Short mmCIF file of C-alpha atoms and ligand atoms in Angstrom, two decimals:
data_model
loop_
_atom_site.label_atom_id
_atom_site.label_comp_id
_atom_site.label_asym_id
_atom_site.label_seq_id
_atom_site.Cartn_x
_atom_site.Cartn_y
_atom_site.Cartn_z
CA UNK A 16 -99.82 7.81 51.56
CA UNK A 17 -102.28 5.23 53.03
CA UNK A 18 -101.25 3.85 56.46
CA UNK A 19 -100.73 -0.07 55.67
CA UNK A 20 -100.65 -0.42 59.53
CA UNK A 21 -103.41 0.43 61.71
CA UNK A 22 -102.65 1.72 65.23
CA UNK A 23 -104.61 0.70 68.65
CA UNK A 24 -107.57 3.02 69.08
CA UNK A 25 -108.53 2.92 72.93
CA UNK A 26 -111.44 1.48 73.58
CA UNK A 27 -113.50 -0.41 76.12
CA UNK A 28 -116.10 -3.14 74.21
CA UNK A 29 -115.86 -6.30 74.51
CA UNK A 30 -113.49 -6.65 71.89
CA UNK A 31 -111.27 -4.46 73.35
CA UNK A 32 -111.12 -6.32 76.35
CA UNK A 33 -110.19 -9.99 74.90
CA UNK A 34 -107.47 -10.98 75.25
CA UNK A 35 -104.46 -10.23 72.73
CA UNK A 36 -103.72 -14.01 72.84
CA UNK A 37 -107.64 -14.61 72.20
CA UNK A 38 -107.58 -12.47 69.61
CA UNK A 39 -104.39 -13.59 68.10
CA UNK A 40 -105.53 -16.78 68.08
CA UNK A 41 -108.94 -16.07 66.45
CA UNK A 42 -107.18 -14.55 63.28
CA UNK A 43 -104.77 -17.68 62.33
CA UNK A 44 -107.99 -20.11 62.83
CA UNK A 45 -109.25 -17.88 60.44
CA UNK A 46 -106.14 -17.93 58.38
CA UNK A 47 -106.01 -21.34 58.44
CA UNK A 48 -110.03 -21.93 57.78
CA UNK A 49 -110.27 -19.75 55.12
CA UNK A 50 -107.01 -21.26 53.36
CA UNK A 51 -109.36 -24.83 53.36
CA UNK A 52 -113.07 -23.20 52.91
CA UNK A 53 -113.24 -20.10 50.38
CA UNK A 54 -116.48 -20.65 48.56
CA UNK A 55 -118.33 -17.35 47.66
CA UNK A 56 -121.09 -17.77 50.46
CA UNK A 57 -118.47 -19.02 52.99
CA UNK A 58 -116.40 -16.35 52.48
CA UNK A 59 -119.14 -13.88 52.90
CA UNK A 60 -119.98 -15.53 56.28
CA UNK A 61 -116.72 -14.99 57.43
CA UNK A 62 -116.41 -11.04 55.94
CA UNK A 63 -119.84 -10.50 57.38
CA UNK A 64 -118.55 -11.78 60.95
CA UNK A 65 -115.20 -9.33 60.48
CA UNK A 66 -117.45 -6.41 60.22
CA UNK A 67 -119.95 -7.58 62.81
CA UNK A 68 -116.62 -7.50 64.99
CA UNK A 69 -115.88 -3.60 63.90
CA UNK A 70 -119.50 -2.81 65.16
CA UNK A 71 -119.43 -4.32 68.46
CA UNK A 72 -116.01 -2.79 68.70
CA UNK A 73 -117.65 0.45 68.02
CA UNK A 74 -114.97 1.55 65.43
CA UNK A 75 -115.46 4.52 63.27
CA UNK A 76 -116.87 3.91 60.20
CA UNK A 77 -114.11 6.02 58.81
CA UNK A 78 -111.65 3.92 59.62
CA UNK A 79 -113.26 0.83 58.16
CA UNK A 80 -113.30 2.71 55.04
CA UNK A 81 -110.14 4.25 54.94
CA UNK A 82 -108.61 0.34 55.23
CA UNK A 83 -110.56 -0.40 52.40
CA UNK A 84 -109.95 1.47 50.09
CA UNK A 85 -106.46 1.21 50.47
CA UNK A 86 -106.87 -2.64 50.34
CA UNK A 87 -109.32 -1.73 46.36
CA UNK A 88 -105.58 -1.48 44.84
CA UNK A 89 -104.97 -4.34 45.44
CA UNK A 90 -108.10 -6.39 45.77
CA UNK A 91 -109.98 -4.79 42.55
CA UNK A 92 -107.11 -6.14 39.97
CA UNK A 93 -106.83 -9.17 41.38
CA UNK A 94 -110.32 -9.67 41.23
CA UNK A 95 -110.55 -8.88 37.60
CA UNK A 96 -107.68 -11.03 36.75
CA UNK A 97 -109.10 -13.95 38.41
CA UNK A 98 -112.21 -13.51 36.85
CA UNK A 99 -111.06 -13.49 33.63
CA UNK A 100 -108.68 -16.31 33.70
CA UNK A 101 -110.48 -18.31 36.45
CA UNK A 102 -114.14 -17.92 37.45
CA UNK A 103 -115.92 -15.61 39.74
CA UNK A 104 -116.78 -18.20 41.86
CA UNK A 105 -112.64 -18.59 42.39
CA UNK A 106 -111.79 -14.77 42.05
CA UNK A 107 -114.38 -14.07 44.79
CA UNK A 108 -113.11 -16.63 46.87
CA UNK A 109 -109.46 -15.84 46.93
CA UNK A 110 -109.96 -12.00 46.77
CA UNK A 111 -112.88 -12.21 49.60
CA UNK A 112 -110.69 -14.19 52.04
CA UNK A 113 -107.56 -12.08 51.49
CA UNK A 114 -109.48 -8.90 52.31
CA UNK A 115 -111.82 -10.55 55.14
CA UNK A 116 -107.92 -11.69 56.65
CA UNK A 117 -106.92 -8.19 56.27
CA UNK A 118 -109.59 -6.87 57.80
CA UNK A 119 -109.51 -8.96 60.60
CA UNK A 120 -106.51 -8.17 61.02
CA UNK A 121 -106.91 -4.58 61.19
CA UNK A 122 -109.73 -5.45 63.94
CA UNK A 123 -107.39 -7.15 65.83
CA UNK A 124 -104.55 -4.04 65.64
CA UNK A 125 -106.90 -1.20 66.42
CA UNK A 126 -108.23 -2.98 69.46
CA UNK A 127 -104.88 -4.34 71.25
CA UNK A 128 -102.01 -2.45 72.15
CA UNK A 129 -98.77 -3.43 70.77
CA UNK A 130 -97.76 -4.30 74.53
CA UNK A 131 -100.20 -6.61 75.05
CA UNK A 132 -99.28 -8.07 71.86
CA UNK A 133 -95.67 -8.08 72.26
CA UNK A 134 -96.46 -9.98 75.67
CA UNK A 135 -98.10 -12.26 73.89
CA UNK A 136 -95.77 -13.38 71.52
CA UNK A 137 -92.62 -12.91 74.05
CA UNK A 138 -94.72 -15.64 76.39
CA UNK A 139 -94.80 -18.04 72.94
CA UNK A 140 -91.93 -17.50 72.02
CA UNK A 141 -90.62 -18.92 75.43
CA UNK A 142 -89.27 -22.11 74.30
CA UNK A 143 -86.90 -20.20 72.19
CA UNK A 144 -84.79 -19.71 75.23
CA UNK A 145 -83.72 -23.54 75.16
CA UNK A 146 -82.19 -22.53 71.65
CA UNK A 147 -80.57 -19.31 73.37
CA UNK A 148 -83.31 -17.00 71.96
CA UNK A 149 -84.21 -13.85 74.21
CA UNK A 150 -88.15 -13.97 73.84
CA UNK A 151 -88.29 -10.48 74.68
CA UNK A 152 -85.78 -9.72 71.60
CA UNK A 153 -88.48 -11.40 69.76
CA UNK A 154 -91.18 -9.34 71.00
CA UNK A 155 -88.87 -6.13 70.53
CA UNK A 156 -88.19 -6.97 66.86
CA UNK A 157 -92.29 -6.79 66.51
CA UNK A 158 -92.29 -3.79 67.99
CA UNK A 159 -89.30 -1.61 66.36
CA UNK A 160 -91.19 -3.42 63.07
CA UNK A 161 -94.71 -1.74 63.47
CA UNK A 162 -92.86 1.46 64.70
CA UNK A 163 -90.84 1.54 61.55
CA UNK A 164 -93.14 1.42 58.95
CA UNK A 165 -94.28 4.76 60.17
CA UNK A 166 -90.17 5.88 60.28
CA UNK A 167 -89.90 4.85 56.78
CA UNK A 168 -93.41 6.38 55.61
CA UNK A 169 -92.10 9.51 57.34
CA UNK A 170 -88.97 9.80 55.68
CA UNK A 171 -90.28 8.79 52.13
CA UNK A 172 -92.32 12.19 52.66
CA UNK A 173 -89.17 14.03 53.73
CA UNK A 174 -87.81 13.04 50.77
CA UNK A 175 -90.30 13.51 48.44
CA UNK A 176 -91.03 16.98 49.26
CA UNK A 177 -87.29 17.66 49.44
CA UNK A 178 -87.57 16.56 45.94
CA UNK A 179 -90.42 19.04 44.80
CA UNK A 180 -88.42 21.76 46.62
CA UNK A 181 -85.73 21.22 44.07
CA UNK A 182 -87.94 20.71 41.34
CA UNK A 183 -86.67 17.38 40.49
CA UNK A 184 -88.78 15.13 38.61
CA UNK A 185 -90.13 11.58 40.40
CA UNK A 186 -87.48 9.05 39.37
CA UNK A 187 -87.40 6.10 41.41
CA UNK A 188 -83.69 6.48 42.00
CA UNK A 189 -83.85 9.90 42.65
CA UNK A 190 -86.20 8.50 45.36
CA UNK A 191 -84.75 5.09 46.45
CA UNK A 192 -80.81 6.49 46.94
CA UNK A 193 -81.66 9.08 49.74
CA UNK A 194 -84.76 7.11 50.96
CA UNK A 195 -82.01 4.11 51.67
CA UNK A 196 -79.36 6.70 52.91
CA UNK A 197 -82.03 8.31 55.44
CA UNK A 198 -82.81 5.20 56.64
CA UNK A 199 -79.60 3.41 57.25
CA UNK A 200 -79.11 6.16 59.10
CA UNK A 201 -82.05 6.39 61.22
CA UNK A 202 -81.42 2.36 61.84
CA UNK A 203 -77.58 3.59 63.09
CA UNK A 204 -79.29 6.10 65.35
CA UNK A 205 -81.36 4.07 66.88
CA UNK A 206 -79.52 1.04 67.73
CA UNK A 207 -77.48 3.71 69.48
CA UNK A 208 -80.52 5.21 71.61
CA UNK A 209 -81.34 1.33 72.32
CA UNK A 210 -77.81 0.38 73.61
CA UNK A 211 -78.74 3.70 75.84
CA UNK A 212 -81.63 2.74 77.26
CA UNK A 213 -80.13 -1.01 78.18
CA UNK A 214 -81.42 -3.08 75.60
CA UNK A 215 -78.23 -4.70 74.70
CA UNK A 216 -77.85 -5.45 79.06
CA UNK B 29 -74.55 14.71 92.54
CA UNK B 30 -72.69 12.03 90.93
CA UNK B 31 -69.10 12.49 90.29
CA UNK B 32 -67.61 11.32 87.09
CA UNK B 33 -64.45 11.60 86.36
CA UNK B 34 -62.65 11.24 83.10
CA UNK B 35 -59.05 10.29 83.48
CA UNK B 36 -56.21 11.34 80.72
CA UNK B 37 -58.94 9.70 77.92
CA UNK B 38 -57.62 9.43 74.17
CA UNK B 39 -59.89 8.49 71.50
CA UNK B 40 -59.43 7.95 67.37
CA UNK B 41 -61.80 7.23 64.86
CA UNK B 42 -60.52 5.72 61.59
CA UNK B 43 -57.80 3.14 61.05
CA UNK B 44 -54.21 3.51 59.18
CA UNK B 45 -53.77 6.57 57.32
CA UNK B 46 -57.73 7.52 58.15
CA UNK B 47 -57.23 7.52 61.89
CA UNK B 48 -58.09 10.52 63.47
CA UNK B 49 -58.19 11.85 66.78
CA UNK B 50 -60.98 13.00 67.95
CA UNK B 51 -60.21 13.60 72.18
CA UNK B 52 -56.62 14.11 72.89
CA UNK B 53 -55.53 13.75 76.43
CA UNK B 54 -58.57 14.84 78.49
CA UNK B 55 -58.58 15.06 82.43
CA UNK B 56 -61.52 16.27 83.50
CA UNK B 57 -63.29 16.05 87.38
CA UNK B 58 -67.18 16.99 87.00
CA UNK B 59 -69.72 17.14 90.24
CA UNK B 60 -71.50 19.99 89.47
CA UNK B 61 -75.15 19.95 89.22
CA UNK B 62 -75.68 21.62 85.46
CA UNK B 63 -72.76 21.03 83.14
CA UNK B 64 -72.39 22.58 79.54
CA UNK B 65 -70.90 21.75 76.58
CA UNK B 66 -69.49 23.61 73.51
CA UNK B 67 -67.36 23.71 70.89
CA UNK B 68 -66.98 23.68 67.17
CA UNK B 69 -68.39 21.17 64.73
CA UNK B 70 -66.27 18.11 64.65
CA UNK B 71 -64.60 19.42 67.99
CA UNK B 72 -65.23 16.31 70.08
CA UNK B 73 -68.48 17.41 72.12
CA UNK B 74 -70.43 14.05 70.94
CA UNK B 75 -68.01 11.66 70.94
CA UNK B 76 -67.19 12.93 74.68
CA UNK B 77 -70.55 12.95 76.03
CA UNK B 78 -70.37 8.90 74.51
CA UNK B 79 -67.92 8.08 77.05
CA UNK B 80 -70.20 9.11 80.24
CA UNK B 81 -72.10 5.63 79.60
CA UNK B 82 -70.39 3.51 77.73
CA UNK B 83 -71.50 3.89 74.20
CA UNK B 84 -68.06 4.69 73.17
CA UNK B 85 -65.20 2.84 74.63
CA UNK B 86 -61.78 5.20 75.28
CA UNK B 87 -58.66 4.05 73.53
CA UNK B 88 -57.23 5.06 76.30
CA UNK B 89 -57.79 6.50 79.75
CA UNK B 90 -60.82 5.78 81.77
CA UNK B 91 -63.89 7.11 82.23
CA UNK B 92 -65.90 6.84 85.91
CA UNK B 93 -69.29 7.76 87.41
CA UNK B 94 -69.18 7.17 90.94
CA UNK B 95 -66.48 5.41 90.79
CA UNK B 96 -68.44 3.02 88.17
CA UNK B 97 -65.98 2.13 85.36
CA UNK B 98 -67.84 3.05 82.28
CA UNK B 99 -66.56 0.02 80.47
CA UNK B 100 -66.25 -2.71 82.65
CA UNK B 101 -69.31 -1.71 84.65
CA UNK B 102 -71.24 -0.61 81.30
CA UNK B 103 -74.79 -2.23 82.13
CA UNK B 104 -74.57 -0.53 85.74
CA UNK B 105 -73.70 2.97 84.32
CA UNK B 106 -76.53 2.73 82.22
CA UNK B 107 -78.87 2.28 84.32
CA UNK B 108 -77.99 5.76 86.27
CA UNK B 109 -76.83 7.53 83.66
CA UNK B 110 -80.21 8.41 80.87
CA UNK B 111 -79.01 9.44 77.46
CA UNK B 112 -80.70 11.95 75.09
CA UNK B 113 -80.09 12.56 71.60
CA UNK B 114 -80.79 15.29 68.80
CA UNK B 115 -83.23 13.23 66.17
CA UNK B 116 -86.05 12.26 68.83
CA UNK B 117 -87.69 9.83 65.60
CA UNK B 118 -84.59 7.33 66.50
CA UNK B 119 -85.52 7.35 69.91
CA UNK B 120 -88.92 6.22 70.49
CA UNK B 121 -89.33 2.34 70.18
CA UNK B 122 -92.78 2.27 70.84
CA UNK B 123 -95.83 2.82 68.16
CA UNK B 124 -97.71 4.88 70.99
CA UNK B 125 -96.81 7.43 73.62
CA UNK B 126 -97.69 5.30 77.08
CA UNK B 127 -96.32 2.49 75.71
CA UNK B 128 -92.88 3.71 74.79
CA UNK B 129 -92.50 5.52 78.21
CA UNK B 130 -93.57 2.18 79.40
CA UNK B 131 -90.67 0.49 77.62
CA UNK B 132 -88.21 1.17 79.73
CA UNK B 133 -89.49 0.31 82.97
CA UNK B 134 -90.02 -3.57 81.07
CA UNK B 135 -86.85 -5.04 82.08
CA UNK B 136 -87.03 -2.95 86.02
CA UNK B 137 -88.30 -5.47 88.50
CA UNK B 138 -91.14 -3.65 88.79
CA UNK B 139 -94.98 -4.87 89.74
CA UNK B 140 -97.50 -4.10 86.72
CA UNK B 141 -99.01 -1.99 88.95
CA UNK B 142 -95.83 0.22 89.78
CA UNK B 143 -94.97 0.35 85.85
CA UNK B 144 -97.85 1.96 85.06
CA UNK B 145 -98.33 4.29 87.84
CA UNK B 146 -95.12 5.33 86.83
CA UNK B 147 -96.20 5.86 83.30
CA UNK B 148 -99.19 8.08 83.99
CA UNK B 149 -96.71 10.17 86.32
CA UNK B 150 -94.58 10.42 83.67
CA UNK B 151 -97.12 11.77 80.81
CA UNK B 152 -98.47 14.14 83.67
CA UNK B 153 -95.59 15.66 84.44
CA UNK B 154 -94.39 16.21 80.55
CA UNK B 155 -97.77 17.34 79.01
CA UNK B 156 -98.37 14.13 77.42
CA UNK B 157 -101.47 13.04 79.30
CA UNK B 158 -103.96 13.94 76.35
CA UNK B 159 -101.44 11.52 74.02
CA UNK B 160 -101.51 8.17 76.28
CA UNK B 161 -102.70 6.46 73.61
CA UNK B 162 -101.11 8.45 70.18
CA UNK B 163 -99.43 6.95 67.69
CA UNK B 164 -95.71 8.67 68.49
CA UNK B 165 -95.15 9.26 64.80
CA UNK B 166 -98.03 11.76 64.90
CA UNK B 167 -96.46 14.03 67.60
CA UNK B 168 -94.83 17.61 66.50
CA UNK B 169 -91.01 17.49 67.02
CA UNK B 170 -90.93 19.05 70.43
CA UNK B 171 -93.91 17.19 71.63
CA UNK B 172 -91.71 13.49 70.39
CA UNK B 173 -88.62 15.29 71.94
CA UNK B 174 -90.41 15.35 75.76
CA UNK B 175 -91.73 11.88 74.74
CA UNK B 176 -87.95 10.83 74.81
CA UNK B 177 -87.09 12.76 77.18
CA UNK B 178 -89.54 11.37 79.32
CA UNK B 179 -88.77 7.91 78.64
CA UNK B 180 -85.38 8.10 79.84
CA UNK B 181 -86.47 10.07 83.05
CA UNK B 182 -89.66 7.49 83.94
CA UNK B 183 -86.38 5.33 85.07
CA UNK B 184 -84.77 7.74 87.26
CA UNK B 185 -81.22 8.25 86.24
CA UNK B 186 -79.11 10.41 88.86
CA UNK B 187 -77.22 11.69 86.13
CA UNK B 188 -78.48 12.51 82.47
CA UNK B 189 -76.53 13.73 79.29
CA UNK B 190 -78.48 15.07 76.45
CA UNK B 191 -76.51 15.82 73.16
CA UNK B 192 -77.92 19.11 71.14
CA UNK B 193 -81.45 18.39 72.29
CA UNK B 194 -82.92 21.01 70.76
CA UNK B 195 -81.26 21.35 67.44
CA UNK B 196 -84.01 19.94 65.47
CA UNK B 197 -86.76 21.93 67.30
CA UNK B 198 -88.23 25.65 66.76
CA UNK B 199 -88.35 28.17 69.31
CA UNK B 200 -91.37 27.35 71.05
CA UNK B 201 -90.82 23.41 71.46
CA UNK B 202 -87.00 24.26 72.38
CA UNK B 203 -88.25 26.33 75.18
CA UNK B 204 -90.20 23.33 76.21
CA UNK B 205 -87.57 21.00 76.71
CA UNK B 206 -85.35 23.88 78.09
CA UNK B 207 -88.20 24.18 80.71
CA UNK B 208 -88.64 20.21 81.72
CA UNK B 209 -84.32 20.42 81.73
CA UNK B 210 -84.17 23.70 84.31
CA UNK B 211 -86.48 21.57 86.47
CA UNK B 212 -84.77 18.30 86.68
CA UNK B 213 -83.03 17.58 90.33
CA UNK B 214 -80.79 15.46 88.78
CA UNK B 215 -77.35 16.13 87.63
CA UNK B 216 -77.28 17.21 83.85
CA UNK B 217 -74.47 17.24 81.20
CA UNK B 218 -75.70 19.39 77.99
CA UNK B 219 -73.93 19.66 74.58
CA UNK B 220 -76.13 22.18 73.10
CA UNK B 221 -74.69 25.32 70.46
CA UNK B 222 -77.99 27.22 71.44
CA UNK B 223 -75.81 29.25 74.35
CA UNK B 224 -79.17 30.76 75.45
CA UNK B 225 -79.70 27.30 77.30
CA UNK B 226 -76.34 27.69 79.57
CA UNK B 227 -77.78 30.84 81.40
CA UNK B 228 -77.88 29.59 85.26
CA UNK B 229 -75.42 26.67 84.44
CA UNK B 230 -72.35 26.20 86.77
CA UNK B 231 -70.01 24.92 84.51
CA UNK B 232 -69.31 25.10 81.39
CA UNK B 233 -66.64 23.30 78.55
CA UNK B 234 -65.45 24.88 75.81
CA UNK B 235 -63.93 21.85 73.43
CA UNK B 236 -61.69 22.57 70.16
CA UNK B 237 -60.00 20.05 68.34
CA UNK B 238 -60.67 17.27 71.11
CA UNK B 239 -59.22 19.21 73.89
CA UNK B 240 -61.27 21.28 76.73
CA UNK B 241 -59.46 24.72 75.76
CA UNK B 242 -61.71 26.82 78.43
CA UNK B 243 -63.20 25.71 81.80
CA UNK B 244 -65.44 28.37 83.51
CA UNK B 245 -68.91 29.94 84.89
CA UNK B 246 -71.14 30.38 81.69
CA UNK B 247 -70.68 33.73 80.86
CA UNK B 248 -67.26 33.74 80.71
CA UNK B 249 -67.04 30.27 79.11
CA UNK B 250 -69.56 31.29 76.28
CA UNK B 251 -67.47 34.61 75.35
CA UNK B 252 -63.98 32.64 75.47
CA UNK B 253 -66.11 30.00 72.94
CA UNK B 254 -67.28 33.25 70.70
CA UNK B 255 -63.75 34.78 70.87
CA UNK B 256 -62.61 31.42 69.71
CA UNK B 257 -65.15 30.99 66.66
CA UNK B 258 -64.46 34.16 65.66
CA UNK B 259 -60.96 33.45 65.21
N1 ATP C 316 -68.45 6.71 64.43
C1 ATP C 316 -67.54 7.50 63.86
N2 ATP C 316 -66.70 7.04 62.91
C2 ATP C 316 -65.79 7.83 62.34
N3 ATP C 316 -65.61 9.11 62.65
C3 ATP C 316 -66.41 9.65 63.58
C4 ATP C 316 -67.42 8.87 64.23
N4 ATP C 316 -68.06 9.67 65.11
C5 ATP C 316 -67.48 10.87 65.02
N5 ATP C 316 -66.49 10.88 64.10
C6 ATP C 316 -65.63 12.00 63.77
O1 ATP C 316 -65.05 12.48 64.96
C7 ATP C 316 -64.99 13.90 64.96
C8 ATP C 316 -65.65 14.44 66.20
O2 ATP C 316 -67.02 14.09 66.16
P1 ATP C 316 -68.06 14.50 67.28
O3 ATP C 316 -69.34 13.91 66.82
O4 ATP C 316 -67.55 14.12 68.61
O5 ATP C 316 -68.09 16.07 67.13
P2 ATP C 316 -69.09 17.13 67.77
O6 ATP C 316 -68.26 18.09 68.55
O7 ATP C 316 -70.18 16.44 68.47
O8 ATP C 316 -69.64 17.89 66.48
P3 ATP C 316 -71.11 18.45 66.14
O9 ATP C 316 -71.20 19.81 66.75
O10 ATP C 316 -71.11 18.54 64.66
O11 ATP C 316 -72.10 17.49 66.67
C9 ATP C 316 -65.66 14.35 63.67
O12 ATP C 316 -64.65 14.68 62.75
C10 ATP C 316 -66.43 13.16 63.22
O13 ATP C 316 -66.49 13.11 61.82
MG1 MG C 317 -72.24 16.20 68.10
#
């Protein structure tokens, strides 16, 4: 199964060494410019500045690749679709900035660890306390988030293999019932471990 | 060591005609430095261990760590006493290995310089250095089991209960966590039902049907526990 979320790789170029907030705040300007300027040749600027930003970053190519062709699912039907009942011009737009966000994205993941991230967003999130918000909760949410999608990609492995073990054929239920159980579960087990290591104090 | 001290503690599980008990009555002084735990399925051992830091609250009784009222001084208890737990997945909060040892120093008043010199101790001393930067969901079972392990003891606790910390683990990683747990200075209380671990222990419980039935050195405790099982 592909990995929808890309994990810090250490690193020490220049990317690596901006700031999360920098870096954060470079991908919703893009967001938000891309949203208002997503013409075919503006949208290639900006997907040719993403992967300028993987070179000087000094990523493997591999994991370039490996992002994108998980994002060709996606990106290739939508494409055609668009092209079809649109135009190029508009399918190339929308499709081009949605994978040149992604990407970024992904730039922006594999070269800041979650902690500076989460430090970040906890020093945002700072006005929340006036509404009786713990910022760090905030920044804790993000983190148990990113942690499990790889607790629920983990189990949905268990549980298909426990499934081929049995010979049972792939029916979604037969998948979603103890997928659901085994992680209701694992969400009971760990707001126990967090109450033990003094979240809740 | 610490001394905690559980004091004619009742506890139930269920309401109306559901309710069960699950501890009846127990009275039990412990200051020893290694401190075992055994007993049936269902016998108690869990829901015992619970009470050292206040994830479970006693119907009735109380519970103390020196002196440290497991209820009413909850947040205090927890921050001596370190909790681990069988399924090592639920316990790691962190995507990466440094960072989730890190985690628990955040809310120490500790500089940024302190928190991570603590950190790198930590991975040293477990055999995590070569996974600072690992994404924890790539780690073998024992390897994620030292990673919580070593999470809990990057903030010191003087006393630290670990429930069936090996269960899920093969020979090999078991023997790794039974290693970093022989060298630990701190006081320990270990539910385990791999007896092998209780060699060198100085006191062990035998529970059945939420009760301590034997109280004794390991060998004899572990025999009384097999003459039990057997029936
Ligand atoms: N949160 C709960 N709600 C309801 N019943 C519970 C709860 N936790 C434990 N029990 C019940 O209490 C009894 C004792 O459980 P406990 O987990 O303390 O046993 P244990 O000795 O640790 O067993 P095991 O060796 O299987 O871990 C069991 O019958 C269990 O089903
Ligand atoms: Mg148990």
């Amino acid at each position: 199964m592909p990995n929808p979320v890309p994990l810090y790789l250490p690193g020490d170029s220049v990317v690596h060494r901006l700031g999360a907030g920098t870096k954060l705040l470079v991908l919703l300007t893009a967001g938000v410019a891309l949203a208002l300027w997503r013409s075919p040749w503006q949208v290639g600027v900006a997907l040719a500045l993403v992967l300028f930003g993987y070179a000087v970053a000094r990523l493997p190519l591999r994991t370039l690749l490996r992002q994108v062709v998980s994002l060709a699912w996606i990106a290739v039907p939508l494409l055609v679709i668009q092209w079809i009942f649109a135009s190029w011009e508009i399918g190339v737009g929308v499709v081009g900035s949605f994978v040149t966000l992604v990407l970024l994205a992904g730039l922006v993941t594999l070269t800041t660890r979650t902690t500076a991230m989460i430090d970040v967003v906890v020093r945002a999130a700072g006005w929340l306390r006036r509404l009786g918000v713990d910022p760090e909760r905030v920044g804790l949410m993000l983190a148990l988030g990113i942690r499990s999608v790889h607790v629920v990609l983990g189990l949905a492995e268990e549980v298909r293999e426990a499934q081929y073990a049995r010979g049972l054929r792939a029916s979604p239920r037969a998948f979603a019932v103890p997928l659901i159980v085994r992680s209701l579960r694992h969400a009971d087990r760990l707001g126990e471990a967090l109450t033990a290591r003094g979240v809740d104090d | 060591m610490p001394e905690i001290r559980v004091a004619s503690v009742s506890h139930s599980f269920g309401d109306g005609a559901a309710r069960r008990p699950v501890l009846r009555d127990v009275d039990v002084v412990l200051t020893e430095h290694r401190i075992g735990i055994v007993g049936a399925n269902g016998s108690g051992k869990s829901t015992f261990v619970r009470l050292l830091n206040g994830l479970i609250r006693p119907d009735a009784g109380t519970v103390t760590v020196d002196g440290r009222d497991t209820v009413k001084d909850g947040r205090e208890v927890r921050r001596r006493v370190g909790f681990c737990f069988t399924d090592p997945d639920a316990q790691i909060v962190m995507p990466t290995v440094a960072e989730d040892i890190a985690f628990g120093l955040r809310r120490r008043d500790l500089s940024r310089a302190e928190r991570e010199e603590r950190t790198r101790a930590a991975l040293t001393a477990y055999g995590l250095d070569g996974h600072a930067d690992h994404p924890a969901h790539l780690l073998s079972g024992g390897q994620k089991q030292l990673l919580a392990l070593a999470s809990v003891l990057v903030t010191e606790p003087d006393l630290l209960v670990l429930d069936e910390p090996t269960t899920l683990l093969d020979l090999r990683n078991a023997a790794m966590v039974r290693r970093v747990v022989d060298g630990l200075p701190q006081q320990v209380v270990l539910v385990t039902h791999h007896l092998d671990l209780l060699d060198g222990f100085d006191r062990v419980l035998v529970f059945d049907d939420g009760r301590i039935v034997h109280d004794a050195g390991p060998a004899e405790a572990v025999s009384a526990y097999r003459a039990l099982a057997a029936g």
